[in-house]
Short mmCIF file of N, CA and C and ligand atoms in Angstrom, two decimals:
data_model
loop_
_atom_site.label_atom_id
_atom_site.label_comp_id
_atom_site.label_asym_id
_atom_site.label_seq_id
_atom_site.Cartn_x
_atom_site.Cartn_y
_atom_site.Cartn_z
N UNK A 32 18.29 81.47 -9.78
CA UNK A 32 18.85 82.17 -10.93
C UNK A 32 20.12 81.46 -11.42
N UNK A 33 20.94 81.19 -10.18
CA UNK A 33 22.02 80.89 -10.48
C UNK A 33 21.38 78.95 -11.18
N UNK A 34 20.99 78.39 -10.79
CA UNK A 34 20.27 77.37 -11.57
C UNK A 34 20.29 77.25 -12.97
N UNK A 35 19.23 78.48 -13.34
CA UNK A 35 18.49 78.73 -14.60
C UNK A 35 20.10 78.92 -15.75
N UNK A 36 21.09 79.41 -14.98
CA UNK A 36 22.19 79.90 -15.79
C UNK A 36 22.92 78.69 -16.64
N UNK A 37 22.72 77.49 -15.19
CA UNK A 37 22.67 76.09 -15.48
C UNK A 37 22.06 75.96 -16.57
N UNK A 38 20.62 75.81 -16.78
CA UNK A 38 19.91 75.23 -17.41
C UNK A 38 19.72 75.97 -18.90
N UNK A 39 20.59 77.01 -19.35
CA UNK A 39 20.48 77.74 -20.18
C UNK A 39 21.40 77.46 -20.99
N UNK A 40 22.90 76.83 -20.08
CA UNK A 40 24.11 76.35 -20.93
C UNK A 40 23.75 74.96 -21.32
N UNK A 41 23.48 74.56 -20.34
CA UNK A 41 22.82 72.84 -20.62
C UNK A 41 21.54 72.48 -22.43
N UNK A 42 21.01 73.44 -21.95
CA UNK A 42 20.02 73.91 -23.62
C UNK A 42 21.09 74.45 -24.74
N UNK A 43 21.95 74.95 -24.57
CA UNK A 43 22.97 75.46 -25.48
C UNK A 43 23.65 74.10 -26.34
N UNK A 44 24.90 73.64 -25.20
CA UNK A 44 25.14 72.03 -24.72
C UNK A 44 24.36 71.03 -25.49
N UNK A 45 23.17 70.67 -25.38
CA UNK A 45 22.17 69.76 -25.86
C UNK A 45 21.88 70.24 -27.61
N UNK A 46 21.71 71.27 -27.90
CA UNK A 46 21.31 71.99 -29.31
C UNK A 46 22.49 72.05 -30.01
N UNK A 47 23.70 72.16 -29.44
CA UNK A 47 24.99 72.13 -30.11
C UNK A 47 25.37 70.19 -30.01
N UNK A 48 24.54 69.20 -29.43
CA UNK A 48 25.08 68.35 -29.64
C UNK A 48 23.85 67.44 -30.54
N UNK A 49 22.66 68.14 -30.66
CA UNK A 49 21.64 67.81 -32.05
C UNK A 49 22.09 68.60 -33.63
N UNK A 50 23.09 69.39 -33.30
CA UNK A 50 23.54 69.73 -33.95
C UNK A 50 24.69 68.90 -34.77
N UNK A 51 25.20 68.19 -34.46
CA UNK A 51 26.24 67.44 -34.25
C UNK A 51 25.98 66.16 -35.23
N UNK A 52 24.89 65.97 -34.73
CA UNK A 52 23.57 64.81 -35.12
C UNK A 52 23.42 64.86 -36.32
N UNK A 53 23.18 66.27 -36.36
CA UNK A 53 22.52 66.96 -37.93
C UNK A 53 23.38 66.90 -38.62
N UNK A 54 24.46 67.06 -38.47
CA UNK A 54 26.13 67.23 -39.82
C UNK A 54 26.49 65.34 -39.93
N UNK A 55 25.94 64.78 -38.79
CA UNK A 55 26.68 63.43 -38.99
C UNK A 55 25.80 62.77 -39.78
N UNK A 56 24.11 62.95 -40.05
CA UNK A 56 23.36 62.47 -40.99
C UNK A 56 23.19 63.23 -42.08
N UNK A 57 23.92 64.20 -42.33
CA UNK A 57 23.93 64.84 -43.76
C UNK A 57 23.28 66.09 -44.03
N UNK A 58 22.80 66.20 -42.58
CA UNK A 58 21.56 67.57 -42.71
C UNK A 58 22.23 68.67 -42.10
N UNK A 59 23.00 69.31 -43.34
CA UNK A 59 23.67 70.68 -43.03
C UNK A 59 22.78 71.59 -42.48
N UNK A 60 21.86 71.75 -42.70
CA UNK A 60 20.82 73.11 -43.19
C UNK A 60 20.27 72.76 -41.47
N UNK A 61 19.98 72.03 -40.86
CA UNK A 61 19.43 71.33 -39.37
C UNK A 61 20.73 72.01 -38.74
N UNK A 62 21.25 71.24 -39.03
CA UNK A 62 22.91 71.87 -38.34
C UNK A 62 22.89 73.15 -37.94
N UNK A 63 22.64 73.46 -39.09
CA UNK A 63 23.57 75.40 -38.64
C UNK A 63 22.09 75.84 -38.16
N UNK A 64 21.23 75.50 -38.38
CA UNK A 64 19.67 75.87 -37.74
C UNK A 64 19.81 75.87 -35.72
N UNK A 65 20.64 74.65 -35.79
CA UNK A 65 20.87 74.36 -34.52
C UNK A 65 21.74 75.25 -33.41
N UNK A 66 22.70 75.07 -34.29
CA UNK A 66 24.47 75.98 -33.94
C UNK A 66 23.66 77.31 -33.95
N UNK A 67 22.66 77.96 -34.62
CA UNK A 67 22.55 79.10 -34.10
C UNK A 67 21.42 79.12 -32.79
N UNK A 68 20.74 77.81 -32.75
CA UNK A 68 20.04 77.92 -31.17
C UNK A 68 20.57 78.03 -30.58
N UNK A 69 21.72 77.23 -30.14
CA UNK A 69 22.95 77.50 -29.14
C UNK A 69 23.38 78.02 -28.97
N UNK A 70 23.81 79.12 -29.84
CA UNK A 70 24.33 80.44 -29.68
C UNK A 70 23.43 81.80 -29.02
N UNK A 71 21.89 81.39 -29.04
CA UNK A 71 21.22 82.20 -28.53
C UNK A 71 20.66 81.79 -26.99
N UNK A 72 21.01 80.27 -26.72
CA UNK A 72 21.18 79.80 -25.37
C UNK A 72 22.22 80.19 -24.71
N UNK A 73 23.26 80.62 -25.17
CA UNK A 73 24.28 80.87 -24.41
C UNK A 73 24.13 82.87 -24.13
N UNK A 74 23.52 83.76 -24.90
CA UNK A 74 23.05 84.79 -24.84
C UNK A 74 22.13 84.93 -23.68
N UNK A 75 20.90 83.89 -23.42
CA UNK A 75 20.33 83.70 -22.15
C UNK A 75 20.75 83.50 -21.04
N UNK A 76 21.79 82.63 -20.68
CA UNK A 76 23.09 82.47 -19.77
C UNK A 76 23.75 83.56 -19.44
N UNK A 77 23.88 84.21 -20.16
CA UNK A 77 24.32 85.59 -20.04
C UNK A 77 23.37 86.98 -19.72
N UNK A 78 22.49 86.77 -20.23
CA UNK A 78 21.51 87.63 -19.63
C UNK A 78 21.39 87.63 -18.60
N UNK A 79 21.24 86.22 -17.90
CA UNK A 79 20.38 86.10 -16.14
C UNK A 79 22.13 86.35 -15.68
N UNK A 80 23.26 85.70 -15.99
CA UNK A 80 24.39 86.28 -15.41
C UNK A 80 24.97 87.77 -15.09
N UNK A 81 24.52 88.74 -16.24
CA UNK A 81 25.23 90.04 -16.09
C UNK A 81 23.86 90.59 -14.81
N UNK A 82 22.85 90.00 -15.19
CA UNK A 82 21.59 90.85 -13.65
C UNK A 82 22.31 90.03 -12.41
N UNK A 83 22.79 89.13 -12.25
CA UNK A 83 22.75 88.52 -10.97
C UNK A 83 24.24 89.45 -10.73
N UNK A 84 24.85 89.81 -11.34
CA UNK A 84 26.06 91.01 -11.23
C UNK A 84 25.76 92.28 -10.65
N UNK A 85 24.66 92.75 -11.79
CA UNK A 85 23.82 94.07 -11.79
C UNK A 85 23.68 94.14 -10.61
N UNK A 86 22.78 93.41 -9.79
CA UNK A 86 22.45 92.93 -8.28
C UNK A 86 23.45 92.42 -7.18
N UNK A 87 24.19 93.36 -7.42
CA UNK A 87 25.38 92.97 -6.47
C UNK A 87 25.42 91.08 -5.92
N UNK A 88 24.65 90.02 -6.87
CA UNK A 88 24.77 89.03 -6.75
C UNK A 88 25.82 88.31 -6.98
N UNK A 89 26.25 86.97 -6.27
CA UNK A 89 27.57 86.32 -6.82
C UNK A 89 27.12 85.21 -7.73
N UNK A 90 27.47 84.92 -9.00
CA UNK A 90 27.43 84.45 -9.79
C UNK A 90 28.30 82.70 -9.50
N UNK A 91 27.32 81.63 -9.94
CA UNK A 91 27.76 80.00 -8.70
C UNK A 91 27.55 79.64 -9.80
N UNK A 92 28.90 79.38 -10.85
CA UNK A 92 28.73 78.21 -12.14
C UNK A 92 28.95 77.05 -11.70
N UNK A 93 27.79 76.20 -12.32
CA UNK A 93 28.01 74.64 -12.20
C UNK A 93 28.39 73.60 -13.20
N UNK A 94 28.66 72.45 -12.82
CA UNK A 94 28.72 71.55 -13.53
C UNK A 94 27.28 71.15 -14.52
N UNK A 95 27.77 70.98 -16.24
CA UNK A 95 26.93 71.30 -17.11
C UNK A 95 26.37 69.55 -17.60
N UNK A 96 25.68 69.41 -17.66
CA UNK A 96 25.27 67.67 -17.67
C UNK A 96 25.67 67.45 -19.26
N UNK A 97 26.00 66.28 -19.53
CA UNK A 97 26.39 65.76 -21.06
C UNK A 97 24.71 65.56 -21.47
N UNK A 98 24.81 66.12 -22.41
CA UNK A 98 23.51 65.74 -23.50
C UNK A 98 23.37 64.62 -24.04
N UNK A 99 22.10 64.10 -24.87
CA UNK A 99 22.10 62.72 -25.39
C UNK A 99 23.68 62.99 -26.68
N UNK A 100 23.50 61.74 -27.04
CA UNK A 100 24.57 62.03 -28.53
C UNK A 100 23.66 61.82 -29.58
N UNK A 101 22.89 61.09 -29.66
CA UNK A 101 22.22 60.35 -30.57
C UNK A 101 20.35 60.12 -30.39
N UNK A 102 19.75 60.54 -31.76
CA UNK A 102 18.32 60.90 -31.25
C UNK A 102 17.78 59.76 -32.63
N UNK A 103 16.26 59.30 -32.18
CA UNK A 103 16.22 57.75 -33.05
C UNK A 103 16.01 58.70 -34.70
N UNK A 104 15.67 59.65 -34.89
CA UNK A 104 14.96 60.47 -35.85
C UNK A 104 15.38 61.99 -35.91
N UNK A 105 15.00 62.71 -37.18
CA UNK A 105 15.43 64.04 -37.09
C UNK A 105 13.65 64.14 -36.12
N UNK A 106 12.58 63.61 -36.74
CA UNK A 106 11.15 64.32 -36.31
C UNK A 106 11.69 64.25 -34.60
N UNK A 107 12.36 62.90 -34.00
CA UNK A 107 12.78 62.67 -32.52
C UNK A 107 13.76 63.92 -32.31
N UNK A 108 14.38 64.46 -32.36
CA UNK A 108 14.63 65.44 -32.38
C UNK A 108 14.05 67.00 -32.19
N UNK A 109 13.47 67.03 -32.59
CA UNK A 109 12.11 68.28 -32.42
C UNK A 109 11.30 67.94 -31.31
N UNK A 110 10.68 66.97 -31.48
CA UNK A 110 9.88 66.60 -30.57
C UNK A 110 10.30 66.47 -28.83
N UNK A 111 11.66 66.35 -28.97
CA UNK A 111 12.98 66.62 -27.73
C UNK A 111 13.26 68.11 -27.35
N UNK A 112 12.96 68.53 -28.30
CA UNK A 112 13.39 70.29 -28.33
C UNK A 112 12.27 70.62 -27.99
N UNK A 113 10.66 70.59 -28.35
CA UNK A 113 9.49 70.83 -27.95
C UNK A 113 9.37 70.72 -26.58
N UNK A 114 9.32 69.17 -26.08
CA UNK A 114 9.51 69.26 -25.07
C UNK A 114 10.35 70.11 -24.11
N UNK A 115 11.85 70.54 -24.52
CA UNK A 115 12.77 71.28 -23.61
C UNK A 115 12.34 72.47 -23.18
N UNK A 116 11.66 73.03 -24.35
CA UNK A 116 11.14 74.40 -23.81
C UNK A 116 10.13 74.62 -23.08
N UNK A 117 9.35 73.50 -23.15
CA UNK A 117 8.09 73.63 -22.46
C UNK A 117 8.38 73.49 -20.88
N UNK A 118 9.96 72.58 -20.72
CA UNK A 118 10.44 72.54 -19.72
C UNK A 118 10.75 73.49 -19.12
N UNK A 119 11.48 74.56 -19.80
CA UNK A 119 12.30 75.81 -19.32
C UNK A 119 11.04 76.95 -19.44
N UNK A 120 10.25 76.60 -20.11
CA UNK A 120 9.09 77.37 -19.76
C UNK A 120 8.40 77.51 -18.19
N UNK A 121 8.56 76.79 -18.08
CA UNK A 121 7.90 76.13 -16.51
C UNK A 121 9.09 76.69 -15.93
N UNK A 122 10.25 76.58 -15.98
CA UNK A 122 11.41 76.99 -14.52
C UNK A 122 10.96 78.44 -14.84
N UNK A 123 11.17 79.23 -15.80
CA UNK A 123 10.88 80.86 -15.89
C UNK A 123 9.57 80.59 -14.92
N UNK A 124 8.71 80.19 -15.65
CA UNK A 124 7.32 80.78 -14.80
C UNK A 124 7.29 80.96 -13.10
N UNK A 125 8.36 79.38 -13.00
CA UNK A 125 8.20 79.38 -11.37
C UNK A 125 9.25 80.41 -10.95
N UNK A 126 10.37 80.53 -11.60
CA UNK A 126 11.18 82.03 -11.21
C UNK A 126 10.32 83.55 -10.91
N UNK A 127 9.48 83.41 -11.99
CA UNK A 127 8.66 84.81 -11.78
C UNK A 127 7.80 85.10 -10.44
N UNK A 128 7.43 83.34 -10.41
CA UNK A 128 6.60 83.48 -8.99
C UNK A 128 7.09 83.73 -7.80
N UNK A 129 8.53 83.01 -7.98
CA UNK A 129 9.43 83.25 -6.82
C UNK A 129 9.76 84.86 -6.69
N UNK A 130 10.03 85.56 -7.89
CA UNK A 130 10.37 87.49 -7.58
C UNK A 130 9.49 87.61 -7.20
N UNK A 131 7.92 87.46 -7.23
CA UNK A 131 6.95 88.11 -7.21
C UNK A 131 6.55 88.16 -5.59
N UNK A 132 6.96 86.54 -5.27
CA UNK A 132 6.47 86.27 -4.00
C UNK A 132 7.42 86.94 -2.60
N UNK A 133 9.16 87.26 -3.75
CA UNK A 133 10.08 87.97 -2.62
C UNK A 133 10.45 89.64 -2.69
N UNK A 134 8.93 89.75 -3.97
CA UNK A 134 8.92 91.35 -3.89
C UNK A 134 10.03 91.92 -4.69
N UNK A 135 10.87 91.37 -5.13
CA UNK A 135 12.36 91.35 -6.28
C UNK A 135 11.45 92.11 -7.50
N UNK A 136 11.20 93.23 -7.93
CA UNK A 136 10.34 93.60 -9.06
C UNK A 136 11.10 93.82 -10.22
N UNK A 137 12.60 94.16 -9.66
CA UNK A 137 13.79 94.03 -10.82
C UNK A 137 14.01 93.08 -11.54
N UNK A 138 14.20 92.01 -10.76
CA UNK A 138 14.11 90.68 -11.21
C UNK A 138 13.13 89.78 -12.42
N UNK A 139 11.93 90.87 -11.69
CA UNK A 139 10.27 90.08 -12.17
C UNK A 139 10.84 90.82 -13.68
N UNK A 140 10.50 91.82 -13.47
CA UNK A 140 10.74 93.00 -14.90
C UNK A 140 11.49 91.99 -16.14
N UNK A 141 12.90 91.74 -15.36
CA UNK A 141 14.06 91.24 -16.30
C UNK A 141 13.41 89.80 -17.02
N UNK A 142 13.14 89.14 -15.89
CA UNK A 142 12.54 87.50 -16.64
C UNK A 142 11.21 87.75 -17.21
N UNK A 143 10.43 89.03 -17.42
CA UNK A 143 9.38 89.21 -18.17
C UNK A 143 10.06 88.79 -19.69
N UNK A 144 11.48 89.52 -19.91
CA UNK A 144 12.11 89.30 -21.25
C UNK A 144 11.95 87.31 -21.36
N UNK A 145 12.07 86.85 -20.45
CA UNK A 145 12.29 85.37 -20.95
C UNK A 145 10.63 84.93 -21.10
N UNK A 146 9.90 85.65 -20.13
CA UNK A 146 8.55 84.58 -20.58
C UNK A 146 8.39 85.04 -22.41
N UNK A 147 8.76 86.11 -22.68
CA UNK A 147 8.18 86.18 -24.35
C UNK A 147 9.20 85.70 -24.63
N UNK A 148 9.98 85.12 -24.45
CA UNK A 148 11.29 85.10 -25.15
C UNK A 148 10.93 83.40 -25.39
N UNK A 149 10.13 82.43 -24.77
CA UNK A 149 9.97 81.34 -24.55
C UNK A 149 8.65 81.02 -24.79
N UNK A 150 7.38 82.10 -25.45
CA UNK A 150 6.50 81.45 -26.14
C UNK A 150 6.97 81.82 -27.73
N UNK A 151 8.07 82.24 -27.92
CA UNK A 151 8.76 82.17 -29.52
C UNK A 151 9.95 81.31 -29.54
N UNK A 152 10.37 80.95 -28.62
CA UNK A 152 10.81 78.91 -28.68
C UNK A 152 9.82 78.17 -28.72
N UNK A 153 8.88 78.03 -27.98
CA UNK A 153 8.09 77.02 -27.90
C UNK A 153 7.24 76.84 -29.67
N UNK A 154 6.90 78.31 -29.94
CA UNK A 154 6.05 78.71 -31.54
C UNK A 154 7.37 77.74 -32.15
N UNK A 155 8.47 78.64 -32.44
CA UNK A 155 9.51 77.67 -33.60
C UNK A 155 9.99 76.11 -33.26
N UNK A 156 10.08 75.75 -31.92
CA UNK A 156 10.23 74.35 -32.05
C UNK A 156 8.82 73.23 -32.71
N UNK A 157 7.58 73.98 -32.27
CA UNK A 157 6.45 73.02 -32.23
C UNK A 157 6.27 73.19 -34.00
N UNK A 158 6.52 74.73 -34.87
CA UNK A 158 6.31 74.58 -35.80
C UNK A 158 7.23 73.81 -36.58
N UNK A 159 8.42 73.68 -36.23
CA UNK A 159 9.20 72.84 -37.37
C UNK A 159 9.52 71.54 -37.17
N UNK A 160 8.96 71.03 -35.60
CA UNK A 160 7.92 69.62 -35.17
C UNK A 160 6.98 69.20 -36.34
N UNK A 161 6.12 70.69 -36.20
CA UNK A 161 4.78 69.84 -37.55
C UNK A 161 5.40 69.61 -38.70
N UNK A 162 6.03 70.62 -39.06
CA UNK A 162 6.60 70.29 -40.56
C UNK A 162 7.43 69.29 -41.03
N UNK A 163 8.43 68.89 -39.84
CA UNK A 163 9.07 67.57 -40.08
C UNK A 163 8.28 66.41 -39.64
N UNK A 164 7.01 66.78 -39.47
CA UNK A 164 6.10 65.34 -39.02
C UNK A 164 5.65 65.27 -40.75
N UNK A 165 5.06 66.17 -41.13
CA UNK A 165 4.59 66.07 -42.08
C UNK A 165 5.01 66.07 -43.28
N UNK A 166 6.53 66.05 -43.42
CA UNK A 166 7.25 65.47 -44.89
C UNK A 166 7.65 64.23 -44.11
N UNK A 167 8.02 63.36 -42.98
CA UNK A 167 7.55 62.59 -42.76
C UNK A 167 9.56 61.77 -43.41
N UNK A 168 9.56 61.01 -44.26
CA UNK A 168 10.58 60.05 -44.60
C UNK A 168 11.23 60.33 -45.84
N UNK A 169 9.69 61.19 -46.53
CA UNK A 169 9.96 61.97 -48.16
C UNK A 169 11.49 62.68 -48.09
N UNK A 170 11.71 61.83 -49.11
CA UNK A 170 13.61 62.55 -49.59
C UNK A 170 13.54 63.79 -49.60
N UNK A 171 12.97 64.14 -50.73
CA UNK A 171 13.17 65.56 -51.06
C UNK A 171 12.08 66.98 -50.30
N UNK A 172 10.85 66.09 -49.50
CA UNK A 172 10.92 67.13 -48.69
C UNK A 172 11.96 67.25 -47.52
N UNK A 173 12.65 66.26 -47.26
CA UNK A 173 13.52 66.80 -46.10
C UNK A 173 14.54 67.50 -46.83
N UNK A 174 14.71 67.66 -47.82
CA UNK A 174 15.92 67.96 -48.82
C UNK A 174 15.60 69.79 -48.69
N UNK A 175 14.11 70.07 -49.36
CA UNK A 175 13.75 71.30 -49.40
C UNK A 175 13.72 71.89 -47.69
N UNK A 176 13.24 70.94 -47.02
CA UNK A 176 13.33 71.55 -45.09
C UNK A 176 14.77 71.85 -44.49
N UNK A 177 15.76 70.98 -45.04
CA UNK A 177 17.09 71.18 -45.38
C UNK A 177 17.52 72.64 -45.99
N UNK A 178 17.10 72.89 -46.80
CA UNK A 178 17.34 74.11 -47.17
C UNK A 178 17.09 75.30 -46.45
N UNK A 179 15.75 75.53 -46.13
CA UNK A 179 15.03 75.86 -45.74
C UNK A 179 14.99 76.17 -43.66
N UNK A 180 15.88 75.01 -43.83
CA UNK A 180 16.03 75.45 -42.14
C UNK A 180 17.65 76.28 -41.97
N UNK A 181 18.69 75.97 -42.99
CA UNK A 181 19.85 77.03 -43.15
C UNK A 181 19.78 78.09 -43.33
N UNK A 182 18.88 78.77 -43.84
CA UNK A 182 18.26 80.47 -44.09
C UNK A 182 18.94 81.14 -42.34
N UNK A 183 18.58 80.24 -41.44
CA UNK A 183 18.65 81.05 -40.47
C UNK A 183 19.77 81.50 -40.32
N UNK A 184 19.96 82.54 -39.71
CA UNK A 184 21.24 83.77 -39.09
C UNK A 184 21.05 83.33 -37.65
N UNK A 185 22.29 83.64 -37.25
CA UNK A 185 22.40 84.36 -35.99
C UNK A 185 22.69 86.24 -35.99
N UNK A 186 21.90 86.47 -35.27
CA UNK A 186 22.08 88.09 -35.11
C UNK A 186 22.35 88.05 -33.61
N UNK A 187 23.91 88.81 -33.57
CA UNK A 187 23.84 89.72 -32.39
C UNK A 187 23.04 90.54 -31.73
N UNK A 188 22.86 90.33 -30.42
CA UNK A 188 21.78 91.32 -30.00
C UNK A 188 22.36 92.74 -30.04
N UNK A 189 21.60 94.13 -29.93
CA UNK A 189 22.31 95.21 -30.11
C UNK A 189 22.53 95.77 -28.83
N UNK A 190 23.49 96.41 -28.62
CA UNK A 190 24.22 96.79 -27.22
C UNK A 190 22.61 97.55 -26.76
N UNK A 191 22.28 96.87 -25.15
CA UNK A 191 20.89 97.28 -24.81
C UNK A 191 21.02 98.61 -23.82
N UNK A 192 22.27 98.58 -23.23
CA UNK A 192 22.02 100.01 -22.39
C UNK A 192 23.22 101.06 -22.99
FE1 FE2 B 363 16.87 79.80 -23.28
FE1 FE2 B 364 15.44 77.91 -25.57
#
């Protein structure tokens, strides 16, 4: 768990530094698309932190790894993020196996929230993968995907208990 807390800031970390990417090649709208992934990686970090509390657990922050700086492409980019989740898909799954296998049903319950929570990363990274495969180099469709990817908000989650 205490791991995953790792690997949740590290996804934060990494999305705030494709983010970075995105303002230094001109793509505002990528940017703040990004800055709000990160902001909902760091909400996950916090989730598995306040249960490992809940659980009279002690909470073991680690050292957070530096992210790339620089990705060859915006499509390289997605296709990096696709991959990540599919990554963190896999640590949830094997977490679940691990509650399941130590009888932890509190636990299982809680990371049920991340397995759905991580086939709607995996849906939005792979879809805006295709779509930036498929405007491809075109100016002005990246111009309109540009637009189009700034729509997003961040929403606070609402106080759950
Ligand atoms: Fe996450
Ligand atoms: Fe994620």
């Amino acid at each position: 768990m205490n791991k995953q807390i790792n690997w949740e800031l590290y996804s934060a970390y990494m999305y705030l530094s494709m983010s970075a990417y995105f303002n230094s090649i001109g793509m505002a709208g990528f940017a703040s698309w990004m800055r709000v992934q990160a902001q909902e990686e760091q909400l996950h970090a916090m989730k598995l932190f306040d249960h490992i509390v809940a659980r009279g657990g002690r909470v073991h922050l680690m050292e957070i790894a530096q992210p790339p700086l620089e990705w060859s492409s915006p499509t390289n980019v997605f296709e990096e993020t696709y991959k990540h989740e599919q990554k963190v898909t896999a640590l949830i799954n094997d977490l679940v196996s691990l509650a399941k296998s130590e009888e932890d049903y509190a636990t299982k319950n809680m990371l049920q929230w991340f397995v759905d929570e991580q086939v709607e990363e995996e849906e939005s990274a792979s879809e805006v993968f295709e779509k930036i495969k498929l405007v491809g180099t075109d100016g002005s469709g990246i111009y309109i995907l540009d637009k189009e990817m700034g729509l997003r908000s961040f929403t606070p989650p609402k106080k759950a208990e």
